[in-house]
Coordinates of C-alpha atoms and ligand atoms in Angstrom, one line a residue:
M999 CA 13.2 -12.6 40.7
T1000 CA 13.8 -9.0 41.2
K1001 CA 12.5 -7.6 43.7
T1002 CA 9.7 -5.0 44.1
V1003 CA 9.8 -0.9 45.2
H1004 CA 7.5 -2.6 47.9
T1005 CA 10.0 -5.3 48.8
T1006 CA 13.2 -3.2 49.0
T1007 CA 12.0 -0.1 50.7
Y1008 CA 10.3 -2.4 53.7
E1009 CA 13.7 -3.8 53.5
L1010 CA 15.4 -0.5 54.0
L1011 CA 13.0 0.6 56.7
R1012 CA 13.4 -2.9 58.5
E1013 CA 17.8 -2.2 58.3
R1014 CA 17.5 1.1 59.7
G1015 CA 15.1 -0.1 63.0
M1016 CA 12.5 1.8 61.4
T1017 CA 9.6 -0.7 61.5
T1018 CA 7.1 1.8 63.9
I1019 CA 4.8 2.9 61.2
F1020 CA 2.4 6.1 62.4
G1021 CA -0.3 6.6 60.2
N1022 CA -3.8 7.1 58.8
P1023 CA -4.5 5.1 55.3
G1024 CA -6.7 6.0 52.6
S1025 CA -6.8 4.3 49.0
N1026 CA -3.5 5.9 48.0
E1027 CA -1.8 4.3 50.3
L1028 CA -3.2 0.7 50.7
P1029 CA -0.9 -0.6 48.0
F1030 CA 2.3 0.5 50.2
L1031 CA 0.4 -1.4 53.2
K1032 CA -0.6 -4.5 51.5
N1033 CA 0.9 -7.8 53.0
F1034 CA 2.0 -5.4 56.1
P1035 CA 5.3 -7.6 57.5
T1036 CA 4.4 -9.1 60.9
D1037 CA 8.0 -7.6 62.3
F1038 CA 6.3 -3.9 61.6
R1039 CA 4.0 -2.2 63.6
Y1040 CA 1.3 0.1 62.4
V1041 CA -0.1 2.9 65.0
L1042 CA -3.1 4.3 63.6
G1043 CA -4.0 7.7 64.6
L1044 CA -7.7 8.8 64.0
H1045 CA -6.8 12.5 63.0
E1046 CA -3.5 13.3 60.9
G1047 CA -2.6 15.8 63.3
V1048 CA -2.6 13.0 65.7
V1049 CA -0.6 11.0 63.4
L1050 CA 2.1 13.5 63.8
G1051 CA 2.1 14.5 66.8
M1052 CA 2.4 10.5 68.1
A1053 CA 5.2 10.2 65.9
D1054 CA 6.6 13.7 66.7
G1055 CA 6.8 12.2 70.4
Y1056 CA 8.4 9.2 69.1
A1057 CA 11.0 10.9 66.6
Q1058 CA 12.2 13.0 69.7
A1059 CA 12.2 10.8 72.3
T1060 CA 14.5 8.0 70.4
G1061 CA 16.4 10.9 68.8
R1062 CA 15.8 9.0 65.4
P1063 CA 13.6 9.4 62.3
A1064 CA 10.1 8.1 62.7
F1065 CA 7.7 7.0 59.8
V1066 CA 4.7 8.6 58.9
N1067 CA 2.2 7.8 56.7
L1068 CA -0.3 10.2 55.4
H1069 CA -3.5 10.0 52.9
A1070 CA -2.5 12.4 50.1
A1071 CA -3.0 16.2 50.2
A1072 CA -5.9 15.7 52.9
G1073 CA -4.1 14.0 55.2
T1074 CA -1.0 16.2 54.9
G1075 CA -3.4 19.1 55.5
N1076 CA -4.8 17.6 58.6
A1077 CA -1.0 17.4 59.6
M1078 CA 0.3 20.5 59.2
G1079 CA -0.8 22.6 62.4
A1080 CA 1.5 19.5 64.1
L1081 CA 4.1 20.0 61.5
T1082 CA 4.7 23.6 62.4
N1083 CA 5.8 22.4 65.9
S1084 CA 8.0 19.8 64.5
M1085 CA 9.9 22.1 62.5
S1086 CA 10.6 24.1 65.4
S1087 CA 12.0 21.1 67.7
H1088 CA 14.0 20.1 65.2
S1089 CA 12.0 16.5 64.9
P1090 CA 13.2 14.1 62.4
L1091 CA 10.3 13.1 60.9
V1092 CA 9.9 11.0 57.1
I1093 CA 6.5 11.7 56.4
T1094 CA 5.2 9.7 53.5
A1095 CA 2.2 10.4 51.5
G1096 CA 0.6 8.0 48.9
Q1097 CA -0.4 9.6 45.7
Q1098 CA -2.7 9.1 42.6
V1099 CA -1.6 6.7 40.1
R1100 CA 0.7 8.8 38.1
S1101 CA -0.9 8.0 34.2
M1102 CA -3.8 10.1 36.3
I1103 CA -2.2 12.5 38.5
G1104 CA -2.6 15.3 35.9
L1105 CA -6.3 14.2 35.3
E1106 CA -6.8 15.8 39.0
P1107 CA -8.9 12.6 39.8
M1108 CA -10.3 12.3 43.4
L1109 CA -7.3 12.8 46.0
T1110 CA -4.7 13.6 43.6
N1111 CA -2.1 15.6 45.6
V1112 CA -2.0 18.5 43.5
D1113 CA 1.9 19.5 43.6
A1114 CA 2.6 17.7 46.2
V1115 CA 6.1 18.9 46.5
S1116 CA 4.9 22.5 47.3
L1117 CA 2.4 21.5 49.9
P1118 CA 3.9 21.0 53.2
R1119 CA 5.9 23.6 52.2
P1120 CA 7.8 25.7 54.4
L1121 CA 7.4 23.1 57.3
V1122 CA 9.7 20.6 56.0
K1123 CA 13.5 20.6 55.3
W1124 CA 12.9 18.6 52.4
S1125 CA 9.9 17.5 49.9
Y1126 CA 10.3 15.3 47.0
E1127 CA 7.9 13.6 44.5
P1128 CA 10.4 10.7 42.6
A1129 CA 10.6 11.3 39.3
S1130 CA 10.0 7.3 38.6
A1131 CA 8.9 4.3 40.5
Q1132 CA 12.4 2.9 40.4
D1133 CA 13.4 5.7 42.4
V1134 CA 11.2 5.7 45.3
P1135 CA 13.4 3.7 47.8
R1136 CA 16.4 6.0 46.7
A1137 CA 14.3 8.8 47.7
I1138 CA 13.4 7.3 51.1
S1139 CA 16.5 6.2 51.7
Q1140 CA 17.5 10.4 51.0
A1141 CA 14.5 11.3 53.2
I1142 CA 15.8 9.2 56.2
H1143 CA 19.2 10.8 56.0
M1144 CA 17.6 14.3 55.4
A1145 CA 16.1 14.0 58.2
A1146 CA 18.8 12.8 60.4
L1147 CA 20.8 15.6 59.2
P1148 CA 21.7 18.7 61.4
P1149 CA 19.6 19.8 62.1
Q1150 CA 17.3 17.4 62.3
G1151 CA 14.1 17.7 61.0
P1152 CA 10.6 16.9 58.9
V1153 CA 11.1 15.6 55.1
Y1154 CA 8.4 14.6 52.5
V1155 CA 7.8 12.5 50.1
S1156 CA 4.8 11.5 47.9
V1157 CA 4.5 8.2 46.4
P1158 CA 1.9 7.4 43.3
Y1159 CA 0.4 4.1 44.5
D1160 CA 0.9 2.4 41.6
D1161 CA 4.8 2.4 42.0
W1162 CA 5.1 -0.3 44.5
D1163 CA 4.5 -3.0 42.4
A1164 CA 7.5 -1.9 40.1
P1165 CA 10.6 -3.7 39.7
S1166 CA 13.3 -1.7 41.9
A1167 CA 16.5 -0.6 40.9
P1168 CA 19.3 -2.7 40.1
Q1169 CA 21.6 -3.1 43.6
S1170 CA 19.3 -0.8 45.8
E1171 CA 20.1 -2.8 48.7
L1172 CA 23.4 -0.9 48.5
L1173 CA 20.8 2.2 50.0
Y1174 CA 20.3 0.0 53.1
S1175 CA 23.7 0.6 55.1
R1176 CA 24.8 3.7 53.9
V1177 CA 26.1 6.1 57.0
V1178 CA 26.0 9.6 56.3
S1179 CA 27.4 11.9 59.4
G1180 CA 26.9 15.5 59.6
A1181 CA 28.3 16.2 63.1
T1182 CA 30.5 18.9 63.2
V1183 CA 32.6 21.0 65.6
P1184 CA 34.0 24.5 65.7
S1185 CA 37.6 24.5 64.6
T1186 CA 40.2 24.8 67.4
Q1187 CA 40.6 28.6 66.7
V1188 CA 37.2 29.2 67.3
L1189 CA 37.0 27.4 70.5
D1190 CA 40.0 28.7 72.2
D1191 CA 38.7 32.1 71.2
L1192 CA 35.5 31.0 73.1
A1193 CA 37.4 29.9 76.0
D1194 CA 39.1 32.8 76.3
R1195 CA 36.2 35.1 76.1
L1196 CA 34.4 32.6 78.7
A1197 CA 37.9 33.1 81.3
Q1198 CA 37.7 36.7 80.6
A1199 CA 34.2 37.5 81.0
R1200 CA 33.5 39.8 84.4
N1201 CA 29.7 38.1 84.5
P1202 CA 29.0 35.4 81.8
V1203 CA 25.8 33.7 81.7
L1204 CA 24.7 30.9 80.0
V1205 CA 21.1 30.5 78.1
L1206 CA 20.4 26.8 77.5
G1207 CA 17.5 25.8 74.9
S1208 CA 16.0 22.3 73.5
D1209 CA 18.6 21.2 71.3
V1210 CA 20.7 20.2 74.4
D1211 CA 18.2 18.3 75.4
A1212 CA 17.5 17.2 72.0
T1213 CA 21.4 15.7 71.6
R1214 CA 21.6 14.5 75.1
A1215 CA 24.3 17.5 76.2
Q1216 CA 23.0 18.3 79.9
P1217 CA 26.1 16.5 81.4
A1218 CA 28.2 18.7 79.2
A1219 CA 26.3 21.4 79.8
V1220 CA 26.2 21.0 83.8
K1221 CA 30.0 20.1 83.9
L1222 CA 30.5 23.9 82.0
A1223 CA 28.2 25.7 84.2
E1224 CA 30.0 24.2 87.5
K1225 CA 33.6 24.8 86.3
Q1226 CA 32.9 28.7 84.8
R1227 CA 30.3 29.3 87.5
L1228 CA 28.2 30.3 85.3
P1229 CA 24.2 30.9 86.1
V1230 CA 22.1 29.3 83.9
W1231 CA 18.6 30.2 82.3
I1232 CA 16.1 28.5 80.2
A1233 CA 15.9 30.0 76.8
P1234 CA 12.2 31.5 76.1
S1235 CA 9.4 29.1 75.3
S1236 CA 11.7 26.2 75.7
A1237 CA 10.4 22.7 74.2
R1238 CA 12.4 20.7 76.4
C1239 CA 14.5 20.7 79.6
P1240 CA 18.5 21.6 78.8
F1241 CA 19.3 21.8 82.5
P1242 CA 18.5 19.7 85.6
T1243 CA 15.4 22.3 87.2
T1244 CA 16.8 20.9 91.0
H1245 CA 20.6 22.7 90.5
P1246 CA 21.4 25.1 92.3
F1247 CA 22.6 27.6 89.5
L1248 CA 19.3 27.6 87.3
R1249 CA 17.5 30.9 87.2
G1250 CA 14.6 29.8 85.8
I1251 CA 13.0 29.9 82.6
L1252 CA 13.3 33.6 80.7
P1253 CA 10.0 34.9 79.6
A1254 CA 9.1 35.2 75.8
G1255 CA 9.3 39.1 75.4
I1256 CA 12.1 41.7 74.5
A1257 CA 11.9 44.0 77.2
S1258 CA 12.0 41.2 79.8
I1259 CA 14.7 39.1 78.4
S1260 CA 16.8 42.2 78.5
R1261 CA 15.8 43.7 81.7
L1262 CA 16.9 39.9 83.2
L1263 CA 20.0 39.4 81.7
D1264 CA 21.2 42.8 82.4
G1265 CA 24.5 43.2 84.0
H1266 CA 26.1 40.1 81.8
D1267 CA 28.6 41.2 79.5
L1268 CA 28.7 38.0 78.0
I1269 CA 25.7 35.6 77.3
L1270 CA 26.2 32.2 75.3
V1271 CA 23.0 30.6 74.3
V1272 CA 23.3 27.0 73.5
G1273 CA 20.5 25.0 71.8
A1274 CA 17.8 27.3 71.1
P1275 CA 17.1 30.2 68.9
V1276 CA 17.9 33.9 69.9
F1277 CA 15.4 34.1 70.8
R1278 CA 12.2 32.5 70.5
Y1279 CA 9.7 35.7 71.5
H1280 CA 6.0 35.4 71.9
Q1281 CA 4.5 38.7 73.4
F1282 CA 5.3 42.0 72.0
E1283 CA 7.0 44.0 74.1
P1284 CA 9.3 46.7 72.6
G1285 CA 12.7 47.5 74.1
V1286 CA 16.5 46.9 74.2
L1287 CA 17.1 43.7 72.5
L1288 CA 20.5 43.5 74.5
P1289 CA 21.1 44.8 78.0
E1290 CA 24.1 47.7 77.5
G1291 CA 27.5 46.5 77.5
A1292 CA 26.8 42.5 76.8
E1293 CA 27.8 40.6 73.9
V1294 CA 26.0 37.0 72.8
V1295 CA 27.4 34.0 71.7
H1296 CA 25.2 31.4 70.2
I1297 CA 26.3 28.0 69.7
T1298 CA 23.1 26.4 67.3
C1299 CA 23.0 23.1 65.2
D1300 CA 20.8 25.3 62.7
P1301 CA 22.1 27.7 60.2
Q1302 CA 18.9 29.7 59.6
E1303 CA 18.6 30.0 63.6
A1304 CA 22.4 31.5 63.2
A1305 CA 21.6 33.7 60.2
R1306 CA 18.4 35.1 61.6
A1307 CA 19.0 36.2 64.9
P1308 CA 19.1 40.1 65.4
M1309 CA 22.2 40.3 67.1
G1310 CA 25.6 38.5 68.3
H1311 CA 28.2 36.3 66.9
A1312 CA 27.1 32.2 66.1
I1313 CA 28.7 29.1 65.7
V1314 CA 27.1 26.0 63.8
A1315 CA 27.7 22.9 65.1
D1316 CA 26.9 19.9 67.0
I1317 CA 25.9 20.6 70.6
R1318 CA 26.7 17.8 72.3
L1319 CA 30.4 17.6 70.8
T1320 CA 30.8 21.2 71.5
L1321 CA 29.7 21.7 74.9
E1322 CA 31.6 19.0 75.6
L1323 CA 34.5 20.3 73.8
I1324 CA 33.9 23.8 75.4
A1325 CA 33.3 21.7 78.9
Q1326 CA 36.6 20.1 78.7
S1327 CA 38.9 22.9 78.2
A1328 CA 37.2 25.4 80.3
S1329 CA 39.3 26.5 83.2
A1330 CA 38.1 26.2 87.1
S1331 CA 36.5 30.0 87.2
E1332 CA 36.9 31.2 91.2
R1333 CA 33.9 33.8 90.4
P1334 CA 31.6 33.4 93.2
K1335 CA 29.3 30.5 92.9
P1336 CA 26.2 31.9 91.2
N1337 CA 22.3 32.5 92.7
G1338 CA 19.8 29.8 92.2
R1339 CA 16.2 30.8 92.4
S1340 CA 14.4 31.1 95.4
A1341 CA 11.9 28.5 96.4
P1342 CA 7.9 29.4 94.5
P1343 CA 5.5 31.0 96.3
K1344 CA 3.1 28.5 98.6
A1345 CA 0.5 27.2 96.9
P1346 CA -2.8 29.4 97.4
P1347 CA -5.3 27.9 99.5
S1348 CA -8.0 26.9 96.8
G1349 CA -10.5 29.7 97.3
H1350 CA -13.8 28.4 96.4
A1351 CA -15.1 24.6 96.8
Q1352 CA -14.4 22.3 93.8
R1353 CA -11.4 24.2 92.1
L1354 CA -8.0 23.6 92.8
A1355 CA -5.2 26.0 92.4
P1356 CA -2.8 24.6 89.6
E1357 CA 0.2 25.0 92.2
V1358 CA -1.7 22.1 93.9
V1359 CA -1.7 20.0 91.1
F1360 CA 1.9 20.3 90.4
D1361 CA 3.2 20.6 94.0
V1362 CA 1.4 17.0 94.5
L1363 CA 2.5 15.9 91.1
A1364 CA 6.2 16.7 92.1
E1365 CA 5.6 14.7 95.9
L1366 CA 4.0 11.8 94.1
A1367 CA 5.4 11.2 90.7
P1368 CA 8.4 9.2 89.9
R1369 CA 11.7 10.9 90.0
D1370 CA 12.7 9.9 86.4
A1371 CA 8.9 11.1 85.4
I1372 CA 8.3 12.8 81.5
Y1373 CA 6.2 15.4 81.4
I1374 CA 4.4 17.0 78.5
N1375 CA 3.2 20.3 78.9
E1376 CA 0.7 21.7 77.2
S1377 CA -1.4 23.8 79.7
T1378 CA -1.0 27.0 78.5
S1379 CA -1.2 29.6 81.3
T1380 CA 0.0 27.3 83.6
T1381 CA 3.8 26.5 82.1
N1382 CA 5.5 29.2 84.7
I1383 CA 4.3 27.5 87.8
L1384 CA 5.3 24.0 86.4
W1385 CA 9.0 25.2 85.5
D1386 CA 8.5 26.6 89.6
R1387 CA 7.4 23.4 91.0
L1388 CA 8.0 20.4 88.5
P1389 CA 11.7 18.6 89.5
M1390 CA 12.9 17.5 86.4
E1391 CA 16.8 15.8 86.4
E1392 CA 16.9 12.9 83.8
P1393 CA 17.3 14.2 79.9
G1394 CA 14.0 13.6 78.0
S1395 CA 12.0 14.7 81.0
Y1396 CA 10.1 17.7 79.2
Y1397 CA 8.2 18.5 75.7
F1398 CA 5.9 21.2 74.9
P1399 CA 5.0 22.5 71.4
A1400 CA 7.6 24.6 70.3
A1401 CA 5.9 26.4 67.9
G1402 CA 3.0 27.2 70.2
G1403 CA 0.2 24.9 67.6
L1404 CA -2.1 23.0 69.9
G1405 CA -2.8 19.2 69.8
F1406 CA 0.6 18.1 71.0
G1407 CA -0.1 16.9 74.1
I1408 CA -2.2 14.0 74.0
P1409 CA -0.5 12.2 70.9
V1410 CA 2.8 13.1 71.7
A1411 CA 2.4 11.9 75.2
I1412 CA 1.9 8.3 73.5
G1413 CA 4.6 8.3 71.0
V1414 CA 6.8 9.7 74.4
Q1415 CA 5.4 6.8 76.0
L1416 CA 5.7 4.1 73.4
A1417 CA 9.6 5.2 73.1
C1418 CA 10.1 5.1 76.6
Q1419 CA 8.5 2.0 78.2
D1420 CA 10.5 2.4 81.9
R1421 CA 9.8 5.9 82.2
R1422 CA 6.2 7.4 83.3
V1423 CA 4.7 10.0 81.3
I1424 CA 2.3 12.5 82.6
A1425 CA 0.8 14.8 80.5
V1426 CA -1.0 18.3 81.7
I1427 CA -2.9 19.5 79.7
G1428 CA -5.4 22.4 79.3
D1429 CA -9.1 21.8 78.5
G1430 CA -8.9 24.0 75.6
S1431 CA -5.9 22.2 74.0
A1432 CA -7.0 18.8 74.9
N1433 CA -9.8 19.3 72.2
F1434 CA -7.5 19.6 69.5
S1435 CA -6.6 15.8 69.3
I1436 CA -9.0 13.9 71.8
T1437 CA -9.4 11.2 69.4
A1438 CA -5.6 10.2 70.3
L1439 CA -7.1 8.6 73.8
W1440 CA -8.4 5.5 71.1
T1441 CA -5.0 4.9 70.2
A1442 CA -3.7 5.0 73.7
A1443 CA -6.4 2.5 74.7
Q1444 CA -6.1 0.5 71.8
H1445 CA -2.7 0.0 72.2
R1446 CA -2.6 0.0 76.1
V1447 CA 0.1 2.9 76.5
P1448 CA -0.2 3.8 80.0
A1449 CA 0.4 7.5 79.9
I1450 CA -1.4 9.9 82.4
F1451 CA -3.6 12.4 80.9
V1452 CA -4.2 15.3 83.5
I1453 CA -6.5 17.7 82.3
L1454 CA -7.2 21.2 83.8
K1455 CA -10.7 22.2 83.3
N1456 CA -10.7 25.9 84.3
G1457 CA -13.4 26.3 81.4
T1458 CA -11.7 29.0 79.4
Y1459 CA -8.4 29.9 76.9
G1460 CA -6.9 31.4 79.7
A1461 CA -3.8 32.2 78.3
L1462 CA -5.8 33.9 75.6
R1463 CA -7.5 35.9 78.6
W1464 CA -3.9 37.1 79.7
F1465 CA -3.0 37.9 76.4
A1466 CA -6.4 40.1 75.8
D1467 CA -4.9 41.9 79.3
T1468 CA -1.5 42.5 77.7
L1469 CA -2.7 43.7 74.4
Q1470 CA -5.7 46.1 76.3
V1471 CA -8.3 44.6 74.0
E1472 CA -11.7 43.9 75.3
D1473 CA -15.4 42.2 75.2
V1474 CA -13.2 39.6 72.6
P1475 CA -15.7 36.6 71.9
G1476 CA -14.8 33.0 71.6
L1477 CA -12.6 32.6 74.7
D1478 CA -14.3 30.3 76.9
V1479 CA -15.2 26.2 76.4
P1480 CA -17.6 25.4 79.0
G1481 CA -19.5 22.6 79.2
I1482 CA -17.0 19.8 77.9
D1483 CA -17.3 16.6 80.2
F1484 CA -13.8 14.7 79.6
C1485 CA -14.6 11.6 81.5
S1486 CA -17.3 10.7 78.7
L1487 CA -15.3 11.4 76.0
A1488 CA -12.4 9.3 77.4
R1489 CA -14.6 6.7 78.1
G1490 CA -16.2 6.9 74.5
Y1491 CA -12.7 5.9 73.2
G1492 CA -12.0 3.3 75.3
V1493 CA -10.0 5.1 78.3
R1494 CA -10.4 5.1 81.9
A1495 CA -11.0 8.5 83.5
V1496 CA -11.4 9.8 86.9
T1497 CA -12.1 13.5 88.6
A1498 CA -10.5 15.0 90.9
D1499 CA -11.8 18.5 92.7
T1500 CA -10.0 18.6 95.8
E1501 CA -6.3 18.2 96.6
Q1502 CA -7.2 14.9 98.6
G1503 CA -9.3 13.9 96.0
F1504 CA -5.9 14.1 93.1
R1505 CA -3.7 12.6 95.4
E1506 CA -5.6 9.8 95.6
V1507 CA -6.3 9.1 91.9
L1508 CA -2.8 9.7 91.1
T1509 CA -1.7 7.3 93.3
A1510 CA -4.0 4.8 91.7
A1511 CA -2.8 5.6 88.5
L1512 CA 0.8 5.4 89.1
D1513 CA -0.1 2.0 90.3
Q1514 CA -1.9 1.0 86.4
E1515 CA -0.2 0.1 83.4
E1516 CA -2.7 1.6 81.1
P1517 CA -3.8 4.8 80.3
I1518 CA -6.2 7.1 82.6
L1519 CA -7.5 10.4 82.3
I1520 CA -7.7 12.3 85.3
E1521 CA -10.0 15.5 84.7
V1522 CA -9.4 18.3 87.5
A1523 CA -11.2 21.3 88.2
T1524 CA -9.0 23.8 88.5
C1525 CA -9.3 27.9 89.2
Ligands
TZD2648 N1 -5.2 27.3 67.5 C1 -4.4 26.2 67.8 C2 -3.8 25.0 66.8 N2 -3.0 26.6 68.5 C3 -2.9 27.7 69.0 N3 -2.0 28.0 69.9 C4 -4.5 28.5 69.2 C5 -5.5 28.4 68.3 C6 -4.4 29.7 70.3 N4 -4.5 29.6 71.5 C7 -3.2 29.9 72.3 O1 -2.3 29.9 71.7 S1 -3.4 29.4 74.0 C8 -5.0 28.5 73.7 C9 -5.3 29.0 72.4 C10 -6.4 28.6 72.1 C11 -6.0 28.3 74.7 C12 -5.4 27.4 75.4 O2 -6.4 26.8 76.1 P1 -6.1 25.8 77.7 O3 -5.2 26.3 78.5 O4 -7.2 25.4 78.1 O5 -5.4 24.5 77.1 P2 -5.1 27.3 79.5 O6 -4.3 26.8 80.7 O7 -6.7 27.8 80.0 O8 -4.3 29.0 78.8
CA2649 CA1 -8.2 26.1 79.9

């Protein structure tokens, strides 16, 4: 019997280990989802931003492509805010969307994805609508390889819904076991040249970014830093934790302004940036791009990152393999051991009653959470406090929205927790950010995903107040978010919820939460 496009596609996904589908269905997707195989799992998100966020967390935590199924143009549109982060974090996502039947697309009936291929651009690496039904399994196979090839990233395939019952192309099973490898290392000459520069540098420094964590290259980074006695900075706006935060050589996270970065890197003659853009700036701070006498060498998996940097030399290569080679061949340096950072200032006493200083929240987390806890950060005004205070030593311990798009925290925590069942996931989320994807709580409840959601409730868009100050703009409307009861919202979606407004209270609810195997939301009043 001839196989259908439907059967072949599910076999392909099964062979690829992609048996979890993150989605939100519509009429165009029902023919794909029919007779859903029992060895597959469908994770329903109630809004496509949530669907994409959950898949993003799952993809980042597993390092492998995650499968997403969205509803036509409307569902894709809802997912695109989250897609800004996925593109920047190099998250491997195979995003599919149902299209109207082929014979009607031109008539633009309801829920047509008009110009489907253009819609998700520029937030995907590759976008496609197969020219025939028979090409669908091959196109999905191409999408999986495109997502996984360096630099990893999201891809998009639009599939007309009458394609699924069509017979598949002969020998489609040849797709199942294809191996497409893309990891490359620099030539020996490039590596030797870099080793020489490092050995000869008077005062080199290492700046590490998210892709060091994404490729599990921390051990190589630690080995290189220790052998060459390099002080280490975490790259500005880093979306993952590339180096143990308790390591004595760590200086901290670089700020995201041109002038501040140059000030902090002043005095270094060689700045080796690995696994990050040069640089991911945020606030506009005019100044010199590079301190006097400094040279940048940039190792990245992303040709666009390499090409668009305004300074330095770049090497496009696999981050882990390259770092391992450099660490292996590096000589043991006689330079003095670098100074790390000093202990963070003591947490300020909680001023007025019933509100905690954010420092206290992070100190309590640092003390009570398991050492290998995974943190999701979407509390925008407390990011530096987090980096100062949380011990993060294991790979895959930290996730932050790489392009700054909010709505990340709750769904990404769920996706990461689904991927890492033996570690505790703790999401620290601002009371502004939480609303962009609050419906994700429902999925956490339905799948009993035991993530802990800590909502820092200061009643305002704190980061924007800081920005308003920096930009010297006054009387801006729309910066406060009073009157939201997160415990009621959580309970409405089926998630247990408690409040904490004293340090002791927070200790107690966190201890209890860490004992539970179900999701919980903790609303903490902060100043
Ligand atoms: N919308 C989206 C999708 N992404 C954004 N980044 C913003 C709006 C703008 N924005 C920021 O960049 S930070 C922020 C907003 C609204 C405030 C977040 O408030 P919060 O955290 O309560 O989550 P803080 O700690 O009070 O800043
Ligand atoms: Ca807030």
